[in-house]
Amino acid sequence: MNYRRLGRTGLKVSEVCLGTMTFGAAGWGNNEAESDAIFNFALDAGINFYDVANSYAEGESETILGRIMKGKRDKLIIATKVFNPMGTDINDSGTSRVHIMRSVEDSLRRLQIDHIDLYLIHHVDRETPTEERLRALDDLAHQGKVRYIGCSNEYAWRLCDALWISEVKNLARYEALQPQYNLLTRDIEEEILPVCRDKGVGVYVWGPLASGYLTGKYKVGEPPPEDSRFARRAESSMDRYLDPRIQKILEAVQDVAQELGKSMAQVALRWILEQEGITSVIVGSTKVEQLRDNVRCSGWSLPADALERLNEASAPPVRYPDSMELNIHERRANAVDMPTLEV
């Protein structure tokens, strides 16, 4: 397992982060014994980075993680999140100071730890002022209850605003962002990823395998495997993955995987790790066998030609203002000799 710095911080985390949303998720996730097996395999594989949220399985994911990591806490980097409703009270959701302060205590209790290594805002809160949530998070950092703070599913302009407020108000700043990113969904490349690279914000991504679609398990015209995620959902949930562009991407991933002797999942995960500014990929597994395959994305590199083919096959449409400005930038950047007037 290889390790990378989380953004500008000195914290080093594994290239693969274990997502624990399946821990305790009734009906589709893992019971405690299964979760324990997955956790211990991850630990043996060198994974030191574990992601959870207070709302996963209504708190049961944190509770199970807390029990199975006993005696191993010092080796681990634990990230959890706050936002979603955790009760019926009007203030039991969002990122108000009240909810943040209550939620961190609840997460610490469920996880059975005295501090959280990375505490993230789970979703965009359009009602709470940014400074209010940052001051609450800053207080938690000064109290020693959290080490670093971050956010998830955030807009680029809002991230910039938060970083600016932290700088001018001398508050703890977001050191990590957790966005969705994969070969089928490259939206963050427009603005979010460039901001993170420029500001030194670490990026560890969720959904790197597009709900398993990039593993090749789902076939056009065939029903999904009985034990798969899509088998438990409405048929329409697969529709967005069946258009010609996505089939082209899947074919490219499959071709590269066959050439390199890798699985499609390993190629898809490795492609993300090859992108500048990416720290880690979150993989959530319901079986040890899935995790065993996924962790093999670490420790090697895609050949340049394979990387180029994947980039081309998955290239998203160019949108304004890039549709206008990129050509202008290229002309200016490639200009070597400018004509001069004789005098």
Tab-separated table of C-alpha atoms in Angstrom, residues 9-339:
chain	number	residue	atom	x	y	z
A	9	THR	CA	-0.947	18.876	5.783
A	10	GLY	CA	1.718	16.566	7.151
A	11	LEU	CA	-0.830	13.768	7.581
A	12	LYS	CA	-0.177	10.669	5.470
A	13	VAL	CA	-3.042	8.403	4.466
A	14	SER	CA	-3.307	5.269	2.356
A	15	GLU	CA	-4.146	5.596	-1.339
A	16	VAL	CA	-7.150	3.408	-0.610
A	17	CYS	CA	-9.602	4.528	2.072
A	18	LEU	CA	-12.087	2.012	3.444
A	19	GLY	CA	-15.647	3.289	3.272
A	20	THR	CA	-17.789	1.845	6.053
A	21	MET	CA	-21.286	2.813	4.937
A	22	THR	CA	-22.090	-0.905	4.590
A	23	PHE	CA	-21.343	-1.580	8.257
A	24	GLY	CA	-24.677	-2.349	9.925
A	25	ALA	CA	-26.808	-1.385	6.925
A	26	ALA	CA	-29.790	-3.714	7.313
A	27	GLY	CA	-31.004	-5.446	4.176
A	28	TRP	CA	-28.007	-4.739	1.979
A	29	GLY	CA	-24.907	-4.176	4.108
A	30	ASN	CA	-22.816	-6.164	6.559
A	31	ASN	CA	-23.444	-7.433	10.047
A	32	GLU	CA	-20.772	-6.957	12.707
A	33	ALA	CA	-18.940	-10.218	12.018
A	34	GLU	CA	-18.748	-9.474	8.287
A	35	SER	CA	-17.692	-5.887	8.993
A	36	ASP	CA	-14.961	-7.152	11.313
A	37	ALA	CA	-13.571	-9.426	8.591
A	38	ILE	CA	-13.529	-6.581	6.055
A	39	PHE	CA	-11.929	-4.204	8.555
A	40	ASN	CA	-9.156	-6.625	9.508
A	41	PHE	CA	-8.375	-7.421	5.890
A	42	ALA	CA	-8.106	-3.682	5.204
A	43	LEU	CA	-5.775	-3.251	8.165
A	44	ASP	CA	-3.566	-6.135	7.035
A	45	ALA	CA	-3.492	-4.662	3.516
A	46	GLY	CA	-2.000	-1.436	4.885
A	47	ILE	CA	-5.116	0.750	4.821
A	48	ASN	CA	-4.882	3.338	7.604
A	49	PHE	CA	-7.707	5.618	6.402
A	50	TYR	CA	-11.345	4.863	7.356
A	51	ASP	CA	-14.374	6.909	6.347
A	52	VAL	CA	-17.798	6.895	8.011
A	53	ALA	CA	-20.626	9.350	8.748
A	54	ASN	CA	-22.884	9.885	11.718
A	55	SER	CA	-25.951	9.099	9.602
A	56	TYR	CA	-24.758	5.833	8.033
A	57	ALA	CA	-27.170	3.106	9.159
A	58	GLU	CA	-28.593	5.700	11.577
A	59	GLY	CA	-25.378	5.689	13.596
A	60	GLU	CA	-24.821	1.926	13.566
A	61	SER	CA	-21.865	2.187	11.161
A	62	GLU	CA	-19.982	4.364	13.647
A	63	THR	CA	-20.954	2.043	16.495
A	64	ILE	CA	-19.675	-1.077	14.718
A	65	LEU	CA	-16.475	0.643	13.602
A	66	GLY	CA	-15.889	1.775	17.179
A	67	ARG	CA	-16.198	-1.758	18.516
A	68	ILE	CA	-14.069	-3.526	15.917
A	69	MET	CA	-11.196	-1.021	15.965
A	70	LYS	CA	-10.606	-1.312	19.711
A	71	GLY	CA	-6.922	-1.758	20.486
A	72	LYS	CA	-5.949	-0.549	17.006
A	73	ARG	CA	-6.986	3.096	17.200
A	74	ASP	CA	-3.486	4.587	17.221
A	75	LYS	CA	-2.734	3.185	13.759
A	76	LEU	CA	-5.851	4.628	12.155
A	77	ILE	CA	-7.009	7.877	10.596
A	78	ILE	CA	-10.750	8.138	11.247
A	79	ALA	CA	-12.935	10.489	9.203
A	80	THR	CA	-16.601	11.060	9.949
A	81	LYS	CA	-19.199	13.572	8.847
A	82	VAL	CA	-22.064	15.726	10.089
A	83	PHE	CA	-25.199	17.139	8.440
A	84	ASN	CA	-27.999	14.606	7.988
A	85	PRO	CA	-30.939	14.304	10.417
A	86	MET	CA	-30.151	12.250	13.515
A	87	GLY	CA	-33.449	12.815	15.306
A	88	THR	CA	-36.853	14.440	14.999
A	89	ASP	CA	-36.027	17.800	16.574
A	90	ILE	CA	-35.986	20.827	14.280
A	91	ASN	CA	-32.280	21.344	15.061
A	92	ASP	CA	-31.227	17.718	14.555
A	93	SER	CA	-29.782	18.347	11.095
A	94	GLY	CA	-27.656	20.848	9.195
A	95	THR	CA	-24.496	22.597	10.329
A	96	SER	CA	-25.671	25.034	12.962
A	97	ARG	CA	-23.353	25.396	15.931
A	98	VAL	CA	-25.904	23.497	18.037
A	99	HIS	CA	-26.055	20.499	15.693
A	100	ILE	CA	-22.299	20.343	15.132
A	101	MET	CA	-21.533	20.405	18.865
A	102	ARG	CA	-24.148	17.752	19.626
A	103	SER	CA	-23.121	15.565	16.721
A	104	VAL	CA	-19.417	15.470	17.486
A	105	GLU	CA	-20.125	14.272	21.025
A	106	ASP	CA	-22.464	11.583	19.692
A	107	SER	CA	-19.901	10.432	17.113
A	108	LEU	CA	-17.135	10.277	19.719
A	109	ARG	CA	-19.374	8.179	21.955
A	110	ARG	CA	-20.385	5.767	19.189
A	111	LEU	CA	-16.817	5.436	17.923
A	112	GLN	CA	-15.500	5.089	21.498
A	113	ILE	CA	-12.620	7.484	20.857
A	114	ASP	CA	-11.509	10.798	22.341
A	115	HIS	CA	-10.873	12.609	19.055
A	116	ILE	CA	-11.766	12.471	15.359
A	117	ASP	CA	-8.886	12.814	12.907
A	118	LEU	CA	-10.896	14.387	10.083
A	119	TYR	CA	-14.345	15.903	10.635
A	120	LEU	CA	-16.265	16.831	7.497
A	121	ILE	CA	-19.381	18.778	6.638
A	122	HIS	CA	-21.365	16.159	4.702
A	123	HIS	CA	-23.565	18.372	2.494
A	124	VAL	CA	-24.079	21.981	1.467
A	125	ASP	CA	-26.003	23.958	4.099
A	126	ARG	CA	-27.650	26.982	2.490
A	127	GLU	CA	-29.215	28.178	5.753
A	128	THR	CA	-26.260	28.340	8.154
A	129	PRO	CA	-23.681	31.116	7.665
A	130	THR	CA	-20.287	29.746	6.675
A	131	GLU	CA	-18.559	31.593	9.507
A	132	GLU	CA	-20.873	30.004	12.084
A	133	ARG	CA	-19.936	26.474	11.071
A	134	LEU	CA	-16.250	27.334	10.755
A	135	ARG	CA	-16.165	28.855	14.240
A	136	ALA	CA	-17.816	25.737	15.660
A	137	LEU	CA	-15.285	23.522	13.885
A	138	ASP	CA	-12.424	25.770	14.986
A	139	ASP	CA	-13.565	25.460	18.606
A	140	LEU	CA	-13.619	21.673	18.281
A	141	ALA	CA	-10.077	21.730	16.913
A	142	HIS	CA	-8.882	23.886	19.835
A	143	GLN	CA	-10.650	21.544	22.257
A	144	GLY	CA	-8.737	18.606	20.782
A	145	LYS	CA	-11.898	16.803	19.688
A	146	VAL	CA	-11.007	17.000	15.988
A	147	ARG	CA	-7.588	17.200	14.334
A	148	TYR	CA	-8.499	18.404	10.841
A	149	ILE	CA	-11.696	19.640	9.207
A	150	GLY	CA	-13.066	19.277	5.702
A	151	CYS	CA	-16.199	19.199	3.570
A	152	SER	CA	-17.990	16.980	1.078
A	153	ASN	CA	-20.132	17.624	-2.011
A	154	GLU	CA	-19.204	21.314	-1.976
A	155	TYR	CA	-19.284	23.924	-4.744
A	156	ALA	CA	-15.992	25.473	-5.850
A	157	TRP	CA	-17.085	29.042	-5.063
A	158	ARG	CA	-18.322	28.048	-1.617
A	159	LEU	CA	-15.062	26.251	-0.888
A	160	CYS	CA	-13.116	29.372	-1.881
A	161	ASP	CA	-15.375	31.484	0.325
A	162	ALA	CA	-14.804	29.179	3.305
A	163	LEU	CA	-11.031	29.166	2.790
A	164	TRP	CA	-11.014	32.964	2.605
A	165	ILE	CA	-13.061	33.311	5.804
A	166	SER	CA	-10.713	30.932	7.604
A	167	GLU	CA	-7.720	32.967	6.472
A	168	VAL	CA	-9.008	36.421	7.394
A	169	LYS	CA	-10.654	35.283	10.655
A	170	ASN	CA	-7.718	33.048	11.669
A	171	LEU	CA	-9.918	29.941	11.901
A	172	ALA	CA	-9.182	26.286	11.172
A	173	ARG	CA	-9.617	25.714	7.445
A	174	TYR	CA	-10.885	22.895	5.298
A	175	GLU	CA	-7.918	20.612	4.622
A	176	ALA	CA	-9.860	17.953	2.718
A	177	LEU	CA	-12.707	17.665	0.250
A	178	GLN	CA	-14.686	14.507	-0.447
A	179	PRO	CA	-16.405	14.754	-3.864
A	180	GLN	CA	-17.834	12.223	-6.298
A	181	TYR	CA	-15.342	11.361	-9.033
A	182	ASN	CA	-14.877	8.516	-11.493
A	183	LEU	CA	-14.415	7.827	-15.190
A	184	LEU	CA	-18.133	8.346	-15.785
A	185	THR	CA	-18.471	11.500	-13.675
A	186	ARG	CA	-15.626	13.986	-14.174
A	187	ASP	CA	-17.471	17.188	-13.244
A	188	ILE	CA	-14.983	18.213	-10.533
A	189	GLU	CA	-12.283	18.718	-13.165
A	190	GLU	CA	-13.915	21.975	-14.298
A	191	GLU	CA	-13.505	24.053	-11.138
A	192	ILE	CA	-13.435	22.025	-7.922
A	193	LEU	CA	-10.253	20.037	-8.531
A	194	PRO	CA	-8.279	23.057	-9.817
A	195	VAL	CA	-9.278	24.998	-6.681
A	196	CYS	CA	-8.133	22.157	-4.442
A	197	ARG	CA	-4.802	21.876	-6.253
A	198	ASP	CA	-4.251	25.620	-6.046
A	199	LYS	CA	-5.178	25.900	-2.359
A	200	GLY	CA	-3.559	22.684	-1.157
A	201	VAL	CA	-6.798	20.948	-0.180
A	202	GLY	CA	-6.578	17.158	-0.130
A	203	VAL	CA	-9.131	15.291	-2.247
A	204	TYR	CA	-10.363	11.797	-1.457
A	205	VAL	CA	-13.231	10.674	-3.605
A	206	TRP	CA	-16.428	8.704	-3.139
A	207	GLY	CA	-18.139	6.616	-5.816
A	208	PRO	CA	-14.901	5.785	-7.688
A	209	LEU	CA	-16.480	2.699	-9.267
A	210	ALA	CA	-19.843	4.339	-10.084
A	211	SER	CA	-21.888	2.039	-7.837
A	212	GLY	CA	-19.990	-0.959	-9.201
A	213	TYR	CA	-20.687	-0.205	-12.835
A	214	LEU	CA	-16.978	0.251	-13.623
A	215	THR	CA	-16.279	-3.267	-12.376
A	216	GLY	CA	-18.019	-4.700	-15.442
A	217	LYS	CA	-20.601	-6.624	-13.426
A	218	TYR	CA	-23.561	-4.949	-15.165
A	219	LYS	CA	-24.257	-5.836	-18.794
A	220	VAL	CA	-26.566	-4.161	-21.288
A	221	GLY	CA	-29.667	-6.259	-21.855
A	222	GLU	CA	-28.967	-8.506	-18.863
A	223	PRO	CA	-30.506	-8.328	-15.381
A	224	PRO	CA	-28.115	-7.218	-12.634
A	225	PRO	CA	-26.586	-9.933	-10.415
A	226	GLU	CA	-28.967	-10.917	-7.619
A	227	ASP	CA	-26.620	-9.797	-4.831
A	228	SER	CA	-25.757	-6.472	-6.496
A	229	ARG	CA	-26.777	-2.957	-5.542
A	230	PHE	CA	-28.879	-2.422	-8.671
A	231	ALA	CA	-30.805	-5.638	-8.070
A	232	ARG	CA	-32.313	-3.950	-5.019
A	233	ARG	CA	-33.268	-0.761	-6.844
A	234	ALA	CA	-35.822	0.273	-9.405
A	235	GLU	CA	-34.882	-0.582	-12.979
A	236	SER	CA	-34.679	3.107	-13.856
A	237	SER	CA	-31.661	3.527	-11.575
A	238	MET	CA	-29.517	1.771	-14.199
A	239	ASP	CA	-30.792	3.805	-17.134
A	240	ARG	CA	-28.218	6.584	-16.870
A	241	TYR	CA	-25.406	4.060	-17.288
A	242	LEU	CA	-26.699	2.627	-20.565
A	243	ASP	CA	-26.037	5.450	-23.027
A	244	PRO	CA	-23.465	5.032	-25.839
A	245	ARG	CA	-20.874	7.339	-24.246
A	246	ILE	CA	-20.744	5.236	-21.095
A	247	GLN	CA	-20.568	1.991	-23.043
A	248	LYS	CA	-17.567	3.433	-24.887
A	249	ILE	CA	-15.870	4.179	-21.560
A	250	LEU	CA	-16.550	0.684	-20.236
A	251	GLU	CA	-15.097	-0.853	-23.391
A	252	ALA	CA	-11.936	1.231	-22.983
A	253	VAL	CA	-11.572	0.179	-19.346
A	254	GLN	CA	-12.090	-3.462	-20.283
A	255	ASP	CA	-9.514	-3.285	-23.090
A	256	VAL	CA	-6.880	-1.701	-20.833
A	257	ALA	CA	-7.600	-4.200	-18.068
A	258	GLN	CA	-7.143	-7.157	-20.414
A	259	GLU	CA	-3.899	-5.745	-21.805
A	260	LEU	CA	-2.419	-5.156	-18.341
A	261	GLY	CA	-3.741	-8.289	-16.678
A	262	LYS	CA	-5.722	-6.200	-14.191
A	263	SER	CA	-9.383	-6.138	-13.234
A	264	MET	CA	-11.624	-3.368	-14.527
A	265	ALA	CA	-12.004	-2.093	-10.963
A	266	GLN	CA	-8.235	-1.831	-10.521
A	267	VAL	CA	-7.884	0.134	-13.759
A	268	ALA	CA	-10.766	2.487	-12.904
A	269	LEU	CA	-9.378	3.168	-9.430
A	270	ARG	CA	-5.826	3.577	-10.703
A	271	TRP	CA	-6.984	6.130	-13.277
A	272	ILE	CA	-8.309	8.317	-10.452
A	273	LEU	CA	-5.074	8.002	-8.484
A	274	GLU	CA	-3.126	9.132	-11.562
A	275	GLN	CA	-4.956	12.481	-11.590
A	276	GLU	CA	-3.073	15.434	-10.132
A	277	GLY	CA	-4.366	16.521	-6.742
A	278	ILE	CA	-6.021	13.236	-5.740
A	279	THR	CA	-5.043	11.847	-2.341
A	280	SER	CA	-7.116	8.686	-1.974
A	281	VAL	CA	-10.116	6.718	-3.242
A	282	ILE	CA	-12.872	5.443	-0.959
A	283	VAL	CA	-13.837	1.838	-1.606
A	284	GLY	CA	-16.787	0.275	0.146
A	285	SER	CA	-17.011	-3.494	0.018
A	286	THR	CA	-19.647	-5.947	1.160
A	287	LYS	CA	-17.232	-8.852	0.692
A	288	VAL	CA	-13.565	-9.387	1.510
A	289	GLU	CA	-13.040	-10.634	-2.054
A	290	GLN	CA	-14.135	-7.272	-3.454
A	291	LEU	CA	-11.730	-5.411	-1.189
A	292	ARG	CA	-8.890	-7.804	-2.019
A	293	ASP	CA	-9.312	-6.918	-5.681
A	294	ASN	CA	-9.704	-3.180	-5.075
A	295	VAL	CA	-6.583	-2.693	-2.939
A	296	ARG	CA	-4.492	-3.940	-5.842
A	297	CYS	CA	-4.988	-0.553	-7.491
A	298	SER	CA	-2.101	0.718	-5.334
A	299	GLY	CA	1.598	0.370	-6.085
A	300	TRP	CA	1.701	0.607	-9.875
A	301	SER	CA	1.087	3.116	-12.674
A	302	LEU	CA	-0.917	3.118	-15.867
A	303	PRO	CA	1.204	3.231	-19.045
A	304	ALA	CA	1.010	6.610	-20.772
A	305	ASP	CA	-0.861	5.257	-23.784
A	306	ALA	CA	-3.456	3.508	-21.592
A	307	LEU	CA	-3.968	6.669	-19.568
A	308	GLU	CA	-4.443	8.676	-22.760
A	309	ARG	CA	-7.011	6.219	-24.122
A	310	LEU	CA	-9.006	6.311	-20.896
A	311	ASN	CA	-8.865	10.103	-20.846
A	312	GLU	CA	-10.107	10.330	-24.422
A	313	ALA	CA	-12.875	7.755	-24.020
A	314	SER	CA	-14.217	9.435	-20.881
A	315	ALA	CA	-13.703	13.067	-21.887
A	316	PRO	CA	-16.796	15.061	-20.875
A	317	PRO	CA	-18.308	17.747	-23.124
A	318	VAL	CA	-16.450	21.045	-22.967
A	319	ARG	CA	-18.707	23.707	-21.476
A	320	TYR	CA	-18.609	27.488	-21.374
A	321	PRO	CA	-16.395	29.339	-20.537
A	322	ASP	CA	-13.847	26.633	-21.416
A	323	SER	CA	-15.461	26.248	-24.838
A	324	MET	CA	-14.330	29.782	-25.593
A	325	GLU	CA	-11.311	30.369	-23.411
A	326	LEU	CA	-9.278	27.170	-23.826
A	327	ASN	CA	-8.566	27.838	-27.505
A	328	ILE	CA	-7.544	31.401	-26.721
A	329	HIS	CA	-5.223	30.174	-23.969
A	330	GLU	CA	-3.636	27.574	-26.245
A	331	ARG	CA	-2.969	30.116	-28.996
A	332	ARG	CA	-1.303	32.478	-26.541
A	333	ALA	CA	0.649	29.724	-24.759
A	334	ASN	CA	1.936	28.264	-28.029
A	335	ALA	CA	2.991	31.601	-29.525
A	336	VAL	CA	6.796	31.581	-29.789
A	337	ASP	CA	7.732	34.432	-32.090
A	338	MET	CA	5.556	37.499	-32.258
A	339	PRO	CA	5.856	39.704	-35.374
